[in-house]
PDB file of C-alpha atoms in Angstrom:
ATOM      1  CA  UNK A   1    -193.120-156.599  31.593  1.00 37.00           C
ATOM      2  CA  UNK A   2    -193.221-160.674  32.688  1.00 41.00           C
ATOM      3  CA  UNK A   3    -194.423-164.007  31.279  1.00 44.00           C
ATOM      4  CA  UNK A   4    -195.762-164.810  34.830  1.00 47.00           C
ATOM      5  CA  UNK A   5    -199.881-164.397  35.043  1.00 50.00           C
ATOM      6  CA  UNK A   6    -200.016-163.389  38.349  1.00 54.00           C
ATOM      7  CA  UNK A   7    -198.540-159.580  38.670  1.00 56.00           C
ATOM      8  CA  UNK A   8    -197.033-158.733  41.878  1.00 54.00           C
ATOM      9  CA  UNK A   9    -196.102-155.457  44.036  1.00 52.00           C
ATOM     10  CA  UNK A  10    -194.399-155.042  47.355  1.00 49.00           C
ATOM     11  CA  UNK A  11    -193.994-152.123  49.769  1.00 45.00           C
ATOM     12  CA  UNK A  12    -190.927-150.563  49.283  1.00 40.00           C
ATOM     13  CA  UNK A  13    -187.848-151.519  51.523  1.00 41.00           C
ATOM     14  CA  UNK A  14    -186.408-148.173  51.355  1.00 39.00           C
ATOM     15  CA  UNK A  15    -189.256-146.064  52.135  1.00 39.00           C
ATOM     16  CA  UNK A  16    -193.498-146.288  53.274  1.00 40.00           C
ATOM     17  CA  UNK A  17    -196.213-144.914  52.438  1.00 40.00           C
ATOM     18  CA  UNK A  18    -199.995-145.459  53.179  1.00 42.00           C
ATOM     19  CA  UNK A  19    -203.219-142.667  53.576  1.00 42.00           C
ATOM     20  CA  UNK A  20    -205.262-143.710  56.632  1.00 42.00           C
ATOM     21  CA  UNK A  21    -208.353-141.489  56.934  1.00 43.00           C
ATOM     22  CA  UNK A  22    -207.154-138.641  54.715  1.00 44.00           C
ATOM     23  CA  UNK A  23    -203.615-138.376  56.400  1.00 44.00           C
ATOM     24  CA  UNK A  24    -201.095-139.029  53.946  1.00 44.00           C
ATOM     25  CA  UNK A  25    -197.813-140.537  54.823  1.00 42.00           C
ATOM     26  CA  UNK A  26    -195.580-140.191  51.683  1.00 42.00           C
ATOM     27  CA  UNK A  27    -192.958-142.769  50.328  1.00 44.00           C
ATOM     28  CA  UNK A  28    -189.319-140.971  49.873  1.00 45.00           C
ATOM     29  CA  UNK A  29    -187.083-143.109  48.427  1.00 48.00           C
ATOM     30  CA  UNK A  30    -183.572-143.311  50.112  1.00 50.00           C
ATOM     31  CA  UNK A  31    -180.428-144.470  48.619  1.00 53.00           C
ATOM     32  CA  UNK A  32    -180.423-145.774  45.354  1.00 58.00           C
ATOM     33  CA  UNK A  33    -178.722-149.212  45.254  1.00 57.00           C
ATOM     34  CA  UNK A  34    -177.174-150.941  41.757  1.00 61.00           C
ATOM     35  CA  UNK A  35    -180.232-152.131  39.343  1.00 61.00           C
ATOM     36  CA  UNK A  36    -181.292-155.922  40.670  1.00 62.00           C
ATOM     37  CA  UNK A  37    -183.916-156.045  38.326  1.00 64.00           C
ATOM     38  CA  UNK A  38    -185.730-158.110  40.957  1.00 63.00           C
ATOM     39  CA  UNK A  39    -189.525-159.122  40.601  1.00 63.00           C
ATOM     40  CA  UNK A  40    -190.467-157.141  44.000  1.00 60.00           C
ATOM     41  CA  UNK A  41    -188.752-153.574  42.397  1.00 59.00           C
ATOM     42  CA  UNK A  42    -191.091-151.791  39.952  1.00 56.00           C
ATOM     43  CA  UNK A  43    -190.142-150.470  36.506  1.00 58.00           C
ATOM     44  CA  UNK A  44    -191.509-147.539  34.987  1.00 52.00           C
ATOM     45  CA  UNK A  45    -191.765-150.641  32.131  1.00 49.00           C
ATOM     46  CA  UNK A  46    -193.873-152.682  33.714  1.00 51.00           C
ATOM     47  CA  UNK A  47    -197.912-153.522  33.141  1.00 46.00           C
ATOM     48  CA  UNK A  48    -200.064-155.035  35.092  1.00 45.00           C
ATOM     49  CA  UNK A  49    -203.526-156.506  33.529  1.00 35.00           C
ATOM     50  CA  UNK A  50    -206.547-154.019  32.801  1.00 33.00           C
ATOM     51  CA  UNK A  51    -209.789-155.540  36.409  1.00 35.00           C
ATOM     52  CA  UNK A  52    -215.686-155.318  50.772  1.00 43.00           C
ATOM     53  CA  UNK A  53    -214.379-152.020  51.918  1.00 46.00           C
ATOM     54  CA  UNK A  54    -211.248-150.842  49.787  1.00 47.00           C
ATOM     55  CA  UNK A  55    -208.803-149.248  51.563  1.00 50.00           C
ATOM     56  CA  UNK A  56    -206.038-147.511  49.867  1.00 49.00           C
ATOM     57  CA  UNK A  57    -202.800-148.416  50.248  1.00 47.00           C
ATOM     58  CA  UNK A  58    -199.483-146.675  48.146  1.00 47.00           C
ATOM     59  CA  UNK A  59    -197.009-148.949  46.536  1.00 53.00           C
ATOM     60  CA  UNK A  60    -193.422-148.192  45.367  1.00 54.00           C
ATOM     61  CA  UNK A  61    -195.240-148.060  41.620  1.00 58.00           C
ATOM     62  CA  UNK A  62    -196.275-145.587  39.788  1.00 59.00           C
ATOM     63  CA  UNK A  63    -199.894-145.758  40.884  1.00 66.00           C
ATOM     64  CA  UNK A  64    -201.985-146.367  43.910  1.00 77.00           C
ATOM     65  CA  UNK A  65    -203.314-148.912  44.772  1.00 79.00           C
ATOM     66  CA  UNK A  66    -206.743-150.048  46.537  1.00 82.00           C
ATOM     67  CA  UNK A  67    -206.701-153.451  48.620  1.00 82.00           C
ATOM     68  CA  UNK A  68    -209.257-155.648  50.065  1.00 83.00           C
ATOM     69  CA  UNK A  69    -208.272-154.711  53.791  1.00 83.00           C
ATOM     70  CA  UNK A  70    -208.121-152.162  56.166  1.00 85.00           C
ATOM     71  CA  UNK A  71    -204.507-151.722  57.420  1.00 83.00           C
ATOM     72  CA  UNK A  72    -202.253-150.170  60.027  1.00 86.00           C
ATOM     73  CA  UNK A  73    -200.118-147.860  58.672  1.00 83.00           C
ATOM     74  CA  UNK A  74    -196.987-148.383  57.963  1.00 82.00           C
ATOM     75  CA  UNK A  75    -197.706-152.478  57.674  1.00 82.00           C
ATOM     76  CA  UNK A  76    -195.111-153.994  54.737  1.00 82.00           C
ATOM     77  CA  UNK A  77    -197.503-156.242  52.814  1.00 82.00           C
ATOM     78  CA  UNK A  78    -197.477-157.928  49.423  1.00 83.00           C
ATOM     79  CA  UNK A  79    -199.849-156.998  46.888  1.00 84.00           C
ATOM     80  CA  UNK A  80    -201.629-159.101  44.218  1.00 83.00           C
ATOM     81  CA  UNK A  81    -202.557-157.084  41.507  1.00 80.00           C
ATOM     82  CA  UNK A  82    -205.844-157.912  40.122  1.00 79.00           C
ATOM     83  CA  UNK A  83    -205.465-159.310  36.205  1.00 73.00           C
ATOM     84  CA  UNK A  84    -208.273-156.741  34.943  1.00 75.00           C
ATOM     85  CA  UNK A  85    -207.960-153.435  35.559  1.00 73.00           C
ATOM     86  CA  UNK A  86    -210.061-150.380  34.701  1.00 72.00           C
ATOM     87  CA  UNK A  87    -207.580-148.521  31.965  1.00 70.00           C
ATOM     88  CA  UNK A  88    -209.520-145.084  33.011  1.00 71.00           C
ATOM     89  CA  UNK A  89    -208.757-145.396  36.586  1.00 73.00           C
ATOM     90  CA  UNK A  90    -205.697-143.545  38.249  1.00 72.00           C
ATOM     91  CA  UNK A  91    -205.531-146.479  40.809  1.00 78.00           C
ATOM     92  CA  UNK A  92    -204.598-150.451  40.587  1.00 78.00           C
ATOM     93  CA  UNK A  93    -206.994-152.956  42.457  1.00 81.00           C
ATOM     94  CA  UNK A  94    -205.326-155.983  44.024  1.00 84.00           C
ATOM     95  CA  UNK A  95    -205.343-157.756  47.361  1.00 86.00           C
ATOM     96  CA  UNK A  96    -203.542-158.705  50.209  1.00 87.00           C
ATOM     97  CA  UNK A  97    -201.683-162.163  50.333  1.00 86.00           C
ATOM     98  CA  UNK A  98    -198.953-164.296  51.929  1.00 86.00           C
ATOM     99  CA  UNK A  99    -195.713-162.646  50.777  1.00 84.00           C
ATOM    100  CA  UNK A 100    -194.538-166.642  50.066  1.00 84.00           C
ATOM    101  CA  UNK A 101    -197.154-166.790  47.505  1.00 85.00           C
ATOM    102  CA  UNK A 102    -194.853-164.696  44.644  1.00 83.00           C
ATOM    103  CA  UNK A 103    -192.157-167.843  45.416  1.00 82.00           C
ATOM    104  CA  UNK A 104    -194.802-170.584  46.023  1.00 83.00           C
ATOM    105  CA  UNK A 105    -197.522-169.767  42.731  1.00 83.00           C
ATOM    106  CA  UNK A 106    -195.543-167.794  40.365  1.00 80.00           C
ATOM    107  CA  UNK A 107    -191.868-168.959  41.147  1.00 80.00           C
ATOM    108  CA  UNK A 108    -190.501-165.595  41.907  1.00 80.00           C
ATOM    109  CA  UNK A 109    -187.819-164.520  43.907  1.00 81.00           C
ATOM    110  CA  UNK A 110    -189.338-162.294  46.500  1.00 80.00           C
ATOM    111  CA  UNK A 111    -186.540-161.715  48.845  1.00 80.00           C
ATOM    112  CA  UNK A 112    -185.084-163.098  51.875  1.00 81.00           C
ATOM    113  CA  UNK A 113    -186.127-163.183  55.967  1.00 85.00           C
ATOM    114  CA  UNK A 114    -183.724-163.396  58.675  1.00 91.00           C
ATOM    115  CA  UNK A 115    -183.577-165.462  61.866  1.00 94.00           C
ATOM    116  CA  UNK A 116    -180.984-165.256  64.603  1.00 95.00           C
ATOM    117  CA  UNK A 117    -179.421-167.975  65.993  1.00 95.00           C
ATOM    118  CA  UNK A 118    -176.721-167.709  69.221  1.00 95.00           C
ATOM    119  CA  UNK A 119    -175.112-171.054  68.221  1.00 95.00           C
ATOM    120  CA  UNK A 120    -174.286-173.490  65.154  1.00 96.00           C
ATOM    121  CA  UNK A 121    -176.861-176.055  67.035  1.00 96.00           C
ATOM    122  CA  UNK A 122    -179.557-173.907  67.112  1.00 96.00           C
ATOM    123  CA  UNK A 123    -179.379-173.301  63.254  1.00 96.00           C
ATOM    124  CA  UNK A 124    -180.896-176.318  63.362  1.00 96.00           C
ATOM    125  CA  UNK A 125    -183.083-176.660  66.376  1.00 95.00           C
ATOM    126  CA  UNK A 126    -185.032-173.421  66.061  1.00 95.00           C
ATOM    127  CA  UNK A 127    -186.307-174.101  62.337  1.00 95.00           C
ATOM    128  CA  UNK A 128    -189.231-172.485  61.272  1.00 92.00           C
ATOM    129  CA  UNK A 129    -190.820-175.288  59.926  1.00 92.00           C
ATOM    130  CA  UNK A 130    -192.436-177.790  61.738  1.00 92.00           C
ATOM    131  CA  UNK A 131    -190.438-180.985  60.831  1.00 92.00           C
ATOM    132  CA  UNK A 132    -187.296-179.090  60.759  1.00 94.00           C
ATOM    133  CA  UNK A 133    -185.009-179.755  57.871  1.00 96.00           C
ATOM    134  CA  UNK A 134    -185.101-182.797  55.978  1.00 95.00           C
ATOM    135  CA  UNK A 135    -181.977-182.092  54.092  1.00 96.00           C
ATOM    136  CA  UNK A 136    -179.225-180.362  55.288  1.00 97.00           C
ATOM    137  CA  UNK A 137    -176.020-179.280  53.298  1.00 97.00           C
ATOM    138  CA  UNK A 138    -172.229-178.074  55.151  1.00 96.00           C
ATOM    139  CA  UNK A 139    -169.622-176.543  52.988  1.00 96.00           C
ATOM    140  CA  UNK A 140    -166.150-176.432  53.163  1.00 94.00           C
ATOM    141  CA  UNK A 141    -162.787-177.354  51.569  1.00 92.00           C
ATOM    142  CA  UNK A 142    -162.925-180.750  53.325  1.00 92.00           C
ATOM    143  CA  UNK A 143    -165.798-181.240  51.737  1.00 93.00           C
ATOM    144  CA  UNK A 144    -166.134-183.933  48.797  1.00 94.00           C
ATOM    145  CA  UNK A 145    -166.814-182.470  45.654  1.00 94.00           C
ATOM    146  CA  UNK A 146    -170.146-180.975  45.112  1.00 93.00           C
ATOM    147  CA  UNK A 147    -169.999-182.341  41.156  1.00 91.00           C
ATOM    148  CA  UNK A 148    -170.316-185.510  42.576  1.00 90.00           C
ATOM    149  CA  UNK A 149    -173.349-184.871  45.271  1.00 91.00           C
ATOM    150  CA  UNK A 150    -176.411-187.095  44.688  1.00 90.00           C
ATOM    151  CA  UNK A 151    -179.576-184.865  46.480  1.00 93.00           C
ATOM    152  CA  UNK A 152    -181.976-186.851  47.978  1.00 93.00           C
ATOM    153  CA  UNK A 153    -185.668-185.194  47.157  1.00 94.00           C
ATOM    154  CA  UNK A 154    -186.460-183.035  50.086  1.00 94.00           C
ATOM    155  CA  UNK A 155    -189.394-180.484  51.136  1.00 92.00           C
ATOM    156  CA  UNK A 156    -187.170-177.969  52.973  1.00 93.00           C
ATOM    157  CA  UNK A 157    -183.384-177.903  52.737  1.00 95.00           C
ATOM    158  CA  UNK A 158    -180.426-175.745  55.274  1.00 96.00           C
ATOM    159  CA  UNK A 159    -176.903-175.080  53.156  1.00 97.00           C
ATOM    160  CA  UNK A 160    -174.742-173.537  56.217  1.00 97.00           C
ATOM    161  CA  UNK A 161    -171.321-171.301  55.712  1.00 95.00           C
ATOM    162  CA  UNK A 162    -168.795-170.502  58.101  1.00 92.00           C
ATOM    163  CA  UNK A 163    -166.416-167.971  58.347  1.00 89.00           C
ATOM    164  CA  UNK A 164    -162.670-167.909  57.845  1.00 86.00           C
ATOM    165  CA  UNK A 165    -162.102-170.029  60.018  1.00 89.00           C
ATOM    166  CA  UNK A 166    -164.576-172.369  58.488  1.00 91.00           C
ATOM    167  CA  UNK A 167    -167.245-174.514  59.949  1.00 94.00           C
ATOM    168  CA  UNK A 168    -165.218-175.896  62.433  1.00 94.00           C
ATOM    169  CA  UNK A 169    -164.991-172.818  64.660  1.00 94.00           C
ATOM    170  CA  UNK A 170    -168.587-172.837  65.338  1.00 95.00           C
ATOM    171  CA  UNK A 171    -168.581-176.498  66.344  1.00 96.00           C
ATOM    172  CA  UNK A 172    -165.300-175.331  68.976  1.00 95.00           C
ATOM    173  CA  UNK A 173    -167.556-172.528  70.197  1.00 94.00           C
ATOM    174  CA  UNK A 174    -170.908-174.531  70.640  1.00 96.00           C
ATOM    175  CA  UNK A 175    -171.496-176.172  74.092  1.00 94.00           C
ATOM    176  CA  UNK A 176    -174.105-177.924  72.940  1.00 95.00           C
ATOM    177  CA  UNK A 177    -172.100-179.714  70.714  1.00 94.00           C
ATOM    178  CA  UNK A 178    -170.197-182.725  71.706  1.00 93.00           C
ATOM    179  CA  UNK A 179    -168.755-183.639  68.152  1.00 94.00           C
ATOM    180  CA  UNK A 180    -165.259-182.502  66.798  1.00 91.00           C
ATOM    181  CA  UNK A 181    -165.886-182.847  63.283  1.00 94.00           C
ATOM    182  CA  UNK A 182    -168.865-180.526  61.395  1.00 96.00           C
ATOM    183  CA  UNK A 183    -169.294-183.275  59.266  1.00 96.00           C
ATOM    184  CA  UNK A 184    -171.211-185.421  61.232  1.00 96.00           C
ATOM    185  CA  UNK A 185    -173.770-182.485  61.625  1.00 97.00           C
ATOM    186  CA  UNK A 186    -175.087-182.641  57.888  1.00 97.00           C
ATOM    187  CA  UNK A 187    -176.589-185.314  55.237  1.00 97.00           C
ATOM    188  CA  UNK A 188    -173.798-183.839  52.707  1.00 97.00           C
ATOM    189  CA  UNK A 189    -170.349-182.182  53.071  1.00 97.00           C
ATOM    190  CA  UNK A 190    -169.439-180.628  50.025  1.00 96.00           C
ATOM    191  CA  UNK A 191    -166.754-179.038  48.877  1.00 95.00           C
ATOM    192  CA  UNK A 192    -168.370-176.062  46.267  1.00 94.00           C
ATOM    193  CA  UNK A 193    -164.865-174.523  44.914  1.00 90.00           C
ATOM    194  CA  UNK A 194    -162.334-177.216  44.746  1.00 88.00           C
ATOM    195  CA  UNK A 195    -160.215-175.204  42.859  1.00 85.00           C
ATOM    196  CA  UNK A 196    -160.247-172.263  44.498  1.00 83.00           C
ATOM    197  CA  UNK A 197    -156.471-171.079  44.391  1.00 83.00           C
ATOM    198  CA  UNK A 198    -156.879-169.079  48.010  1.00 83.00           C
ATOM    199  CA  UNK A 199    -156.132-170.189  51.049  1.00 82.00           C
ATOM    200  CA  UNK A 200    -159.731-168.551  52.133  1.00 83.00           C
ATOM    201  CA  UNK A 201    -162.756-167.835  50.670  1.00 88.00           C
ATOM    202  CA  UNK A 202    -165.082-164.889  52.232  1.00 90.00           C
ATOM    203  CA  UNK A 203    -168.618-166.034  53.287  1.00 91.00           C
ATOM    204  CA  UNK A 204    -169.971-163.343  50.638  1.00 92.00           C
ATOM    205  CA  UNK A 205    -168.385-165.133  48.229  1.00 92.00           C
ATOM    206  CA  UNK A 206    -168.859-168.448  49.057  1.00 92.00           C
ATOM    207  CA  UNK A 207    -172.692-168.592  49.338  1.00 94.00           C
ATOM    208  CA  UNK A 208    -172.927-166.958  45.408  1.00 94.00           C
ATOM    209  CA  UNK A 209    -170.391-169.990  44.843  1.00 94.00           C
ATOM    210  CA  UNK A 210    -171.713-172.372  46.257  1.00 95.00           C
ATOM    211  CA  UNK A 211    -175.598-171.466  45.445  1.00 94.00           C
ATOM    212  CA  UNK A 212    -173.991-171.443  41.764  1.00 95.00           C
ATOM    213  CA  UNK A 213    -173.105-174.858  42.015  1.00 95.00           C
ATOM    214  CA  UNK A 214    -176.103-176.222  44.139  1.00 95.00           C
ATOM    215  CA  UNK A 215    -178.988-174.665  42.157  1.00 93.00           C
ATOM    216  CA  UNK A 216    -179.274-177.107  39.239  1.00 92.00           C
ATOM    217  CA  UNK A 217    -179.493-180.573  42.225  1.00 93.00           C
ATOM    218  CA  UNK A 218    -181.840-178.227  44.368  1.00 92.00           C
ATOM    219  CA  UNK A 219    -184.037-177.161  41.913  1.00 90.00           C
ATOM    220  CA  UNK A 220    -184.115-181.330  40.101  1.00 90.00           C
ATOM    221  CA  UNK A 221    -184.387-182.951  44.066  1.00 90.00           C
ATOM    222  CA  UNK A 222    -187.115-180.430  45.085  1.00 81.00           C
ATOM    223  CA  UNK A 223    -188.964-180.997  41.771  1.00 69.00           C
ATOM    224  CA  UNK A 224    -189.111-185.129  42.935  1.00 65.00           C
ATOM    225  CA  UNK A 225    -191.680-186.481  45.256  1.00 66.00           C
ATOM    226  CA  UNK A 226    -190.638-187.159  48.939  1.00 55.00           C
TER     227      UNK A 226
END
């Protein structure tokens, strides 16, 4: 079950399914990965409330569910799940909507995209958002302390890792970069594991870290006005 009062469902990652015109395309899950418990994976637990052309559409649930839209097969959409529902019907009712509106209305995490950059400098250049970033955020060990970090409000913030061989490789190995020292590239420099008792930390374990330690100023400077 959740507290939120929207109820969510998402297309499975590990398998689809749809019926287009009687064909039925059926969802086989593959792999089973550890429990994440996130918002987007359904539980035989959860409930969802009792609620143009209705097209429908199966889920990774335990029900089908009709939509407001006629879709391609196939499409990965996310689902709104109407609040009322009929209890005697063997399918859901929702609609289609933005798959940021789980993160943006109900405050959900809802997953991740992924964009491909061929340098450090175009982290920055090719941001999806109009303005770009407004706050951006290296880490390393030659950073200064993240405890100590004052974040400025901010409507869309970049935290960048390196590899092993830190930050400072991908400066060496950007020609569009004339600088010597990643530090210049970023409103803070912070250091997220000060005592970290290795002489490396793997970018796996760094961005937990580090998220760890950022979360609480994120979550206080993206609550303030800009």
């Amino acid at each position: 079950t959740t507290q939120s009062p929207h109820r969510w469902s998402l297309e499975s990652r590990s398998g689809l399914g749809a019926r287009e015109r009687g064909q039925r395309l059926s969802w086989t899950p593959q792999v089973p990965c550890e429990p994440l418990r996130s918002p987007s994976i359904w539980e035989n637990s959860d409930t969802c409330w009792p609620s143009g052309e209705q097209h429908p559409f199966l889920l990774a649930s335990p029900q089908e569910v009709k939509i407001d839209k006629n879709l391609e097969p196939g499409l990965r959409v996310t689902v709104q799940l109407n609040q009322k529902q009929l209890p005697e019907s063997k399918t859901y009712r929702g609609k289609v909507v933005s798959s940021q509106d789980p993160r943006t209305k109900a405050g959900l995490y809802w997953g991740y995209t992924v964009r491909l950059a061929s340098c450090l400098s175009a982290v920055f250049a090719e941001a999806p958002f109009q303005d770009g970033y407004d706050l951006t955020i290296g880490t390393s060990e030659r950073g200064s302390d993240v405890t100590s970090a004052q974040l400025p409000s901010f409507r869309h913030a970049l935290v960048v890792f390196g590899g092993l061989q830190g930050l400072e490789a991908g400066v060496d190995a950007d020609p569009n970069l004339e600088v010597a020292e990643p530090s210049v590239l970023f409103d803070l420099y912070v250091n997220t594991c000060p005592s970290q008792g290795s002489r490396t930390i793997r970018t796996e374990e760094a961005i937990l870290i580090s998220l760890a330690a950022l979360q609480p100023g994120l979550t206080q400077a993206g609550a303030r006005p800009s």
